[in-house]
N, CA, C and O atoms as a MOPAC input file, in Angstrom:
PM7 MOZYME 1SCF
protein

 N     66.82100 1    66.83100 1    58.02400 1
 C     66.58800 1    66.44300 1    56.64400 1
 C     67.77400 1    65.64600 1    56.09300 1
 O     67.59400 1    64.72700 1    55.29500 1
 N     68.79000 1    65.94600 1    56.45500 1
 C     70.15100 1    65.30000 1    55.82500 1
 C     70.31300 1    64.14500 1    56.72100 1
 O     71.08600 1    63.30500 1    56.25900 1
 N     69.80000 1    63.85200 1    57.89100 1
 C     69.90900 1    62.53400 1    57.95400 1
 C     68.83900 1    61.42000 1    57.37800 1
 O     68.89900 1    60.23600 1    57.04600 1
 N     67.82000 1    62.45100 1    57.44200 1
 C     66.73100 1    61.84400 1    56.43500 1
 C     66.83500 1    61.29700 1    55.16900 1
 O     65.96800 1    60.51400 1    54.78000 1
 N     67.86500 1    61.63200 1    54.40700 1
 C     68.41900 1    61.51000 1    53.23800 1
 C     68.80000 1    60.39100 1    53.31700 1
 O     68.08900 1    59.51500 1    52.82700 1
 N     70.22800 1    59.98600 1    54.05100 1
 C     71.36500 1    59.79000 1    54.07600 1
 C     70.41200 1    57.87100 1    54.97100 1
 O     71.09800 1    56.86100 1    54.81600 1
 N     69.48400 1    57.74800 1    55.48600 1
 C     68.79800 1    57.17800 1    55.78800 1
 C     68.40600 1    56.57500 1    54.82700 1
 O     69.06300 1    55.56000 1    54.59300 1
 N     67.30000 1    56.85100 1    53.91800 1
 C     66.80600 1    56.78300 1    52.43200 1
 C     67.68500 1    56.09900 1    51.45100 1
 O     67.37500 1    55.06800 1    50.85300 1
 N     69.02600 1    56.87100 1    51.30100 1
 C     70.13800 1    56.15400 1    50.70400 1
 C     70.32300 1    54.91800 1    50.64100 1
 O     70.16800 1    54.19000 1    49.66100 1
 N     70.72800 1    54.59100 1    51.89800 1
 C     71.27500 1    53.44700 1    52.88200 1
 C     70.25200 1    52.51900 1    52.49400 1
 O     70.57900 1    51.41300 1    52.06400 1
 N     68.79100 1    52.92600 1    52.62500 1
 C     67.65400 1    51.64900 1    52.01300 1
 C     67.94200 1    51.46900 1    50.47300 1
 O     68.04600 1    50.35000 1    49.97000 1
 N     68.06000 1    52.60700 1    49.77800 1
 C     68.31200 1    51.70100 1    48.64700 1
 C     69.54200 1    50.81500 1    48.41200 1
 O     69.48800 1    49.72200 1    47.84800 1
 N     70.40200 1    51.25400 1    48.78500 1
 C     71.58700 1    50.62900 1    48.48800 1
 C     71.33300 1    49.36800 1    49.08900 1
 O     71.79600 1    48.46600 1    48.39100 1
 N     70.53300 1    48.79300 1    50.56200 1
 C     70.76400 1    47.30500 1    51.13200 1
 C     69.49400 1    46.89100 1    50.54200 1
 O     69.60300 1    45.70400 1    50.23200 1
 N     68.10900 1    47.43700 1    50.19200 1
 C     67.37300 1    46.43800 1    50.18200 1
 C     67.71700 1    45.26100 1    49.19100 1
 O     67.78400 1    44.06300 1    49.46700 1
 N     67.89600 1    45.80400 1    48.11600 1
 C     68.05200 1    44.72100 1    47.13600 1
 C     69.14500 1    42.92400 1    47.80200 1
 O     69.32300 1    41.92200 1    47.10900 1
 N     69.49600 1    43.07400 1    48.83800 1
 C     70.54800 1    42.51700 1    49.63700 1
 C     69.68000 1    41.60600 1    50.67600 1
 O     70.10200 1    40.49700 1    51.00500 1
 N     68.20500 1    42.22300 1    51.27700 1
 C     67.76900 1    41.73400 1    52.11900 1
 C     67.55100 1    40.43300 1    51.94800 1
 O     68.05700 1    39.48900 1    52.55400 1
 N     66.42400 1    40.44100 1    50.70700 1
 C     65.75000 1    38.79600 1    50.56600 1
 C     66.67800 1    37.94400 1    49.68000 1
 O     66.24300 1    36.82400 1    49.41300 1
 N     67.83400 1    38.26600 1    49.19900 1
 C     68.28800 1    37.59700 1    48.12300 1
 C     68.68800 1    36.14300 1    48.94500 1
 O     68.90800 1    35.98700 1    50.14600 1
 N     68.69500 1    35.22200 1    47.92200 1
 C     69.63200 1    33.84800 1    48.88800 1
 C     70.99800 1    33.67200 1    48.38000 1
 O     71.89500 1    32.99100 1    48.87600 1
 N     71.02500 1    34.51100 1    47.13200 1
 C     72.99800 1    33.84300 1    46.73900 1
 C     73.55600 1    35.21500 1    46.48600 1
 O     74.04400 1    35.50900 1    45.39500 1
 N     73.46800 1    36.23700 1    47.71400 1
 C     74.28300 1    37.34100 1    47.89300 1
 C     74.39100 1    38.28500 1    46.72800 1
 O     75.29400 1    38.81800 1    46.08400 1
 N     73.16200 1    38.26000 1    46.73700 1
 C     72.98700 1    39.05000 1    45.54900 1
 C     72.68200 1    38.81100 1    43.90700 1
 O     71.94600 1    39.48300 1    43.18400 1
 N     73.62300 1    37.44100 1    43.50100 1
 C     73.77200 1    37.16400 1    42.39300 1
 C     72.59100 1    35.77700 1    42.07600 1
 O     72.02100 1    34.92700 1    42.76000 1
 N     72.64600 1    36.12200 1    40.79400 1
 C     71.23500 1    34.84100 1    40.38100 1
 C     71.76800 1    33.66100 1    41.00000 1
 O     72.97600 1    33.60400 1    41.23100 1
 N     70.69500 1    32.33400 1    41.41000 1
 C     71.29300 1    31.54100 1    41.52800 1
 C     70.46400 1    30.30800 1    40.68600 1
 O     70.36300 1    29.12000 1    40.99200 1
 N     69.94300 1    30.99400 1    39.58100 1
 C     68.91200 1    29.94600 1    38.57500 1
 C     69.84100 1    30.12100 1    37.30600 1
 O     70.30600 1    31.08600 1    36.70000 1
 N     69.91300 1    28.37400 1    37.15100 1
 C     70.92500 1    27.75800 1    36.02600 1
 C     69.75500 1    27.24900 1    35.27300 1
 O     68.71300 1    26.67700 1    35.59500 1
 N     70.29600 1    27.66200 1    34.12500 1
 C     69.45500 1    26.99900 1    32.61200 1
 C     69.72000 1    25.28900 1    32.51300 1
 O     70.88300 1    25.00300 1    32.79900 1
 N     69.12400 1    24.47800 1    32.27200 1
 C     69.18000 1    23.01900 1    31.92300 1
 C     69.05900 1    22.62000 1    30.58400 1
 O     68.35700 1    23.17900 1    29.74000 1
 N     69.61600 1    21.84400 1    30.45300 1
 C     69.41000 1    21.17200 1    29.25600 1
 C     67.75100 1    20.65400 1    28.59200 1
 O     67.21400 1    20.78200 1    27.49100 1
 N     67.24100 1    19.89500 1    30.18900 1
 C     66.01200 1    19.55700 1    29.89600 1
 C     64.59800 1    20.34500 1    29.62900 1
 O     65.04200 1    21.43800 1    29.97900 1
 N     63.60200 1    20.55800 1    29.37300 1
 C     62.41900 1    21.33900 1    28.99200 1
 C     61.53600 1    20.41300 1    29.89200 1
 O     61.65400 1    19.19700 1    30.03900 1
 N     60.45200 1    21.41800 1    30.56900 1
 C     59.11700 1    20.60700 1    31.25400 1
 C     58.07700 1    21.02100 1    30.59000 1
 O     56.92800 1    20.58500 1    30.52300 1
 N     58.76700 1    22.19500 1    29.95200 1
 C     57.69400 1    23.34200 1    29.38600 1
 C     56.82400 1    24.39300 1    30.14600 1
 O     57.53300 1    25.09400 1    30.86800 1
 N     55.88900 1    24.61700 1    30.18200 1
 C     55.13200 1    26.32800 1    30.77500 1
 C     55.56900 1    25.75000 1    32.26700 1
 O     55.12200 1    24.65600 1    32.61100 1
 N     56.32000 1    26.38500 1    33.02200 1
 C     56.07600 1    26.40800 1    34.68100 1
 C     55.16100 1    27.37200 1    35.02500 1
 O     55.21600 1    28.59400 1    34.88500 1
 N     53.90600 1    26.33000 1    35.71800 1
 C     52.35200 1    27.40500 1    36.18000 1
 C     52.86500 1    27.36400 1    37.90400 1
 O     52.80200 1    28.34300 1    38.64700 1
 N     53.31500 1    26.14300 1    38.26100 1
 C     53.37500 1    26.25700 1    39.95200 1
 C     54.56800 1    25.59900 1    40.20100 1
 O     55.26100 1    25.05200 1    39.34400 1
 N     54.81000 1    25.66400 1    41.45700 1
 C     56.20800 1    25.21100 1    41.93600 1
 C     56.00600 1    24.96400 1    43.63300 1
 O     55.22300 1    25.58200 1    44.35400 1
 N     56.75700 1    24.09800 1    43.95800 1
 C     56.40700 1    23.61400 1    45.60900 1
 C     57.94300 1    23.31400 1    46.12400 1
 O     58.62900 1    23.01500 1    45.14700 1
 N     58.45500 1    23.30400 1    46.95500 1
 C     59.70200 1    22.85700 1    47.87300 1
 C     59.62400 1    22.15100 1    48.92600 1
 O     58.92900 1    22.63700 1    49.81800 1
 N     60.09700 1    21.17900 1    49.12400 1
 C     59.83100 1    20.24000 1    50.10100 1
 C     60.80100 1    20.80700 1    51.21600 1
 O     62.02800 1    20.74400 1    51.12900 1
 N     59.73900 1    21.66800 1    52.83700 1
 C     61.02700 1    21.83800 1    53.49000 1
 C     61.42900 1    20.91900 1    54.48200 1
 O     62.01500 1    21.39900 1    55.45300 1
 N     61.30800 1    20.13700 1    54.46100 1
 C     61.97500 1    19.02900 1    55.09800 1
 C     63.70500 1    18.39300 1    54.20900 1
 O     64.84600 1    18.06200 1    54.53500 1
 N     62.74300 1    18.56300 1    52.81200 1
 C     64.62000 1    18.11900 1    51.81000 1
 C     64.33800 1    19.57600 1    50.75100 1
 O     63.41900 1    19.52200 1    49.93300 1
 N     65.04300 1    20.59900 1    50.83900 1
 C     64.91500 1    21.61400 1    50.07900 1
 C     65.36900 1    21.55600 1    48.89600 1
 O     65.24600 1    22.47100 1    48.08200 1
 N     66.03400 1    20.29700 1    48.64300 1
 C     66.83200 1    19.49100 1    46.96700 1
 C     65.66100 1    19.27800 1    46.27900 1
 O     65.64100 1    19.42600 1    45.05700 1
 N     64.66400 1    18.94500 1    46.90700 1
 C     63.13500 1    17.58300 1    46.48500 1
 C     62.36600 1    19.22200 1    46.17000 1
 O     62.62500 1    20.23500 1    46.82000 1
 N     61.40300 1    19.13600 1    45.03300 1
 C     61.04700 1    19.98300 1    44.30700 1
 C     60.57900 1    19.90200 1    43.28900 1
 O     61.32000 1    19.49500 1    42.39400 1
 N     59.10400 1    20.25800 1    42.92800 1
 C     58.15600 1    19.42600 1    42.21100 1
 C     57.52500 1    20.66300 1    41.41500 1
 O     57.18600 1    21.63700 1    42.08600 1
 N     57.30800 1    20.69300 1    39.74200 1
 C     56.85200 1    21.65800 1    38.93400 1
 C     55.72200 1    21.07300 1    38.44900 1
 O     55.74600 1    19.85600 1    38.26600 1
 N     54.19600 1    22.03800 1    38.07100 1
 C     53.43500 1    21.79500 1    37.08300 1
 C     53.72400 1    22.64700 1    36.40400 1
 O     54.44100 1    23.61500 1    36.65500 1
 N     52.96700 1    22.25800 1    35.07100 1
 C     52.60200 1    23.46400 1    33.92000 1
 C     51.01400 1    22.78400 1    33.44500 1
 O     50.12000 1    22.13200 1    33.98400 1
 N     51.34500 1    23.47100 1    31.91000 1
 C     49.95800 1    23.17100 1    31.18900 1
 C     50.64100 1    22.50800 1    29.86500 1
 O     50.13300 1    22.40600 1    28.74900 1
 N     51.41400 1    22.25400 1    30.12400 1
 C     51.96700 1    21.08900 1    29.08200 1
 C     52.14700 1    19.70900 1    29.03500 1
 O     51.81100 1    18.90100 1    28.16900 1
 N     52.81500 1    19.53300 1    30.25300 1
 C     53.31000 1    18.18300 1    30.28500 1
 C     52.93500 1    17.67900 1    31.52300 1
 O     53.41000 1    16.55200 1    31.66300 1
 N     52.17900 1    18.09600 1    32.63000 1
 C     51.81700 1    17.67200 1    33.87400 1
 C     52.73900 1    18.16900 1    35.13300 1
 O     53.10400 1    19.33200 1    35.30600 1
 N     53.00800 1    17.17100 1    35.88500 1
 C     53.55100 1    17.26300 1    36.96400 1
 C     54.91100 1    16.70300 1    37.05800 1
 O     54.81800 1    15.48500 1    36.90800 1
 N     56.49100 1    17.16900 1    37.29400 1
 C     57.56900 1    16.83500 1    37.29200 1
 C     58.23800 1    17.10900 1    38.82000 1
 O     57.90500 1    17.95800 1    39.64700 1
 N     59.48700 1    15.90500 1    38.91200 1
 C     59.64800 1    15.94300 1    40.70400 1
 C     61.23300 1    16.13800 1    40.52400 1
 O     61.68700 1    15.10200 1    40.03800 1
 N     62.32400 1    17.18100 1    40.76100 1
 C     63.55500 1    16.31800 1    41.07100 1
 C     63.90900 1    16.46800 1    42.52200 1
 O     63.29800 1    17.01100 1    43.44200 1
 N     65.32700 1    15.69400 1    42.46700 1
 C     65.70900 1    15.57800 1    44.03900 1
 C     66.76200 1    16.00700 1    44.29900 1
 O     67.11900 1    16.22200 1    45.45800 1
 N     67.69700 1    16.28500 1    42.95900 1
 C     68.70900 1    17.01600 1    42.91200 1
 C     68.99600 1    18.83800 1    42.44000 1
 O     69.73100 1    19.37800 1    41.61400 1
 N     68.29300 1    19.19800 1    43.15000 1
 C     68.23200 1    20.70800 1    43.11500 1
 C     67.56600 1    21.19200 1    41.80900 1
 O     67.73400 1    22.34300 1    41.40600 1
 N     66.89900 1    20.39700 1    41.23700 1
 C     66.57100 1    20.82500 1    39.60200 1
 C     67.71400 1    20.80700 1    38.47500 1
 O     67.80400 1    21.64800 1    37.58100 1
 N     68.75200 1    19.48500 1    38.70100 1
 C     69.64000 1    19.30800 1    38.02800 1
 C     69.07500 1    18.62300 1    36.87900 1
 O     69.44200 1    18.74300 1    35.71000 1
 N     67.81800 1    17.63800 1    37.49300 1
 C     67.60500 1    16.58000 1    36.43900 1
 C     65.82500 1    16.48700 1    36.80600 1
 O     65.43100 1    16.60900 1    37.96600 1
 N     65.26600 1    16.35200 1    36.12700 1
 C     63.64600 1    16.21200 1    36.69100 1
 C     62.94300 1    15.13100 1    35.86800 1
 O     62.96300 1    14.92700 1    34.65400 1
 N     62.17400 1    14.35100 1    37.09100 1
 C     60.97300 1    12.95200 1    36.10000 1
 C     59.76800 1    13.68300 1    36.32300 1
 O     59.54500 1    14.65400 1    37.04700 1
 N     59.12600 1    13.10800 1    35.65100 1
 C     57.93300 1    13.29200 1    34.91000 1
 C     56.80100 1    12.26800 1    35.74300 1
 O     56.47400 1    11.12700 1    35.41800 1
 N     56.40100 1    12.94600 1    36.73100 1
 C     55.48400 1    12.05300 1    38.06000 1
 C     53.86700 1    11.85000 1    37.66700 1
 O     53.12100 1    11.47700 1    38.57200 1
 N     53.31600 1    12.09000 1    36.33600 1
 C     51.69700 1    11.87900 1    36.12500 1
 C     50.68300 1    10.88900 1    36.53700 1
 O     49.46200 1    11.04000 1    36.55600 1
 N     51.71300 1     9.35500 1    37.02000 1
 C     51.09800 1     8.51800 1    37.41000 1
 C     49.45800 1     8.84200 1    38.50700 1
 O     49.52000 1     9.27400 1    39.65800 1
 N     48.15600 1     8.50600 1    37.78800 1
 C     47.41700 1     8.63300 1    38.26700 1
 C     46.93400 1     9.96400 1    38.00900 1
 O     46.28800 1    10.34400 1    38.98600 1
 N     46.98100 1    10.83200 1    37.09500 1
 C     46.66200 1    11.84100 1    36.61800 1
 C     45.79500 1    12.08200 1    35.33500 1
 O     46.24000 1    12.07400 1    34.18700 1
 N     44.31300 1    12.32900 1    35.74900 1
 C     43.66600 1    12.10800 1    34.48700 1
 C     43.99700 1    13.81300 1    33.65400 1
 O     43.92900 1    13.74200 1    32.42700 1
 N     44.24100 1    14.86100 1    34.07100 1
 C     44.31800 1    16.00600 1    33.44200 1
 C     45.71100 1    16.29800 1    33.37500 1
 O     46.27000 1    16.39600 1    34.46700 1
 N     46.40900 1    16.46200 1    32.34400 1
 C     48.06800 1    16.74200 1    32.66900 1
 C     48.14700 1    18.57700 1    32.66600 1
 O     49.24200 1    19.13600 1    32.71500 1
 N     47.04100 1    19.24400 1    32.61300 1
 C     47.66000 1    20.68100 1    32.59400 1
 C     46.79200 1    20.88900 1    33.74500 1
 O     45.57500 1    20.73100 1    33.84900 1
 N     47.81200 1    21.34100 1    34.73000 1
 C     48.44900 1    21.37100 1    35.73800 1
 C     48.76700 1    22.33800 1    36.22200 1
 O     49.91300 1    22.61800 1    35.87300 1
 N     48.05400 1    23.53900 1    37.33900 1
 C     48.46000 1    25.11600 1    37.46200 1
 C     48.61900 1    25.40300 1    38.47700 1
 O     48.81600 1    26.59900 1    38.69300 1
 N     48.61200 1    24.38100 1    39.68700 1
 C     48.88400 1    24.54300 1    40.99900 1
 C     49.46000 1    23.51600 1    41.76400 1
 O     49.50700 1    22.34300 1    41.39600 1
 N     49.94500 1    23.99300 1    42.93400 1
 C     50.57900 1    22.45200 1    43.47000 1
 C     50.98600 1    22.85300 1    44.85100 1
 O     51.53200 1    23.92300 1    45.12200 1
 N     50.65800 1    21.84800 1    45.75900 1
 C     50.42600 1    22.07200 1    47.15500 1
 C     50.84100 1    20.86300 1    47.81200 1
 O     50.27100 1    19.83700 1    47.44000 1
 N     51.91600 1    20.74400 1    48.92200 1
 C     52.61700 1    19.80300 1    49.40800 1
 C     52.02500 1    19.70100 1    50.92300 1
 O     51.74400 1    20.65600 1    51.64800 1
 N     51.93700 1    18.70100 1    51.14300 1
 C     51.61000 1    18.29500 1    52.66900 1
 C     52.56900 1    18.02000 1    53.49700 1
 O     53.39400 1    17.10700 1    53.45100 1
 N     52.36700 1    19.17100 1    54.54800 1
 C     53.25200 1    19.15200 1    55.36100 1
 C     53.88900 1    18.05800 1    56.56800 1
 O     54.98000 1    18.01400 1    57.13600 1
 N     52.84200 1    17.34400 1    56.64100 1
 C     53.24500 1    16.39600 1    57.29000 1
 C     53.73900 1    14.84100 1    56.74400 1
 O     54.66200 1    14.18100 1    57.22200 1
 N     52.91100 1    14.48400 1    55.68200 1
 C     53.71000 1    13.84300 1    54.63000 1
 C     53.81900 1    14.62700 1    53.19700 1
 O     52.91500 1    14.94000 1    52.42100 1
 N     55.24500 1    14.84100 1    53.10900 1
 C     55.51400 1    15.49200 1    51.78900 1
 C     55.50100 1    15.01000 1    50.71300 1
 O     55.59500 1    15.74600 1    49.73200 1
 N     55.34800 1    13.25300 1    50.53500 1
 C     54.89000 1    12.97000 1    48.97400 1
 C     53.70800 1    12.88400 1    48.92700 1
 O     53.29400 1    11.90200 1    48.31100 1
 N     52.83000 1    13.68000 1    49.43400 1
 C     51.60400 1    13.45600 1    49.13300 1
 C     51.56100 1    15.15900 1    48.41500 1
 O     52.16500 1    16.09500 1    48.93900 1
 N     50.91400 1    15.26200 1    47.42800 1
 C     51.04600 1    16.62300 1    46.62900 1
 C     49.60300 1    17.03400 1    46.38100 1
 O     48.84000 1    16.06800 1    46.36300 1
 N     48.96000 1    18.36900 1    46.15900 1
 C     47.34300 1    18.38200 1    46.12400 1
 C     47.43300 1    19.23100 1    44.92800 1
 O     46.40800 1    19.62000 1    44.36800 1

């Protein structure tokens, strides 16, 4: 039983450790800019900088710099609210 414990412990104390990516600590910075409601989100893994948001506000937005700075990609978009978003893996500017 007491190693049973002492087992148990040990999970709580690392899980929180397992999936994190910045060792624990947040690694989401507030911006200056607004896109408004984020409904979906996609990562390009080929460039993991390149990274593309919808909502139901303003459409579809792309940046390339880690989400330092983001444009506003609607070109060719008859509906701008926007709740999903799906990247092709083999060509990644193609978005669904």
């Amino acid at each position: 039983m007491k190693k049973f414990l002492t087992l148990w412990f040990l999970c709580l104390i690392i899980a929180p450790f397992i999936y994190s990516q910045g060792n624990g600590l947040d690694i989401w910075t507030t911006t200056t800019e607004s896109i408004g409601r984020v409904y979906g989100m996609v990562i390009d893994q080929n460039n993991p900088s390149t990274m593309y948001a919808c909502g139901l506000d303003q459409g579809v937005f792309k940046t390339t710099d880690s989400g330092v700075s983001w444009t506003q990609i609607n070109n060719g978009i008859l509906n701008i609210q926007v709740q999903a978003l799906a990247i092709c893996k083999n060509t990644p500017q193609v978005l669904y």
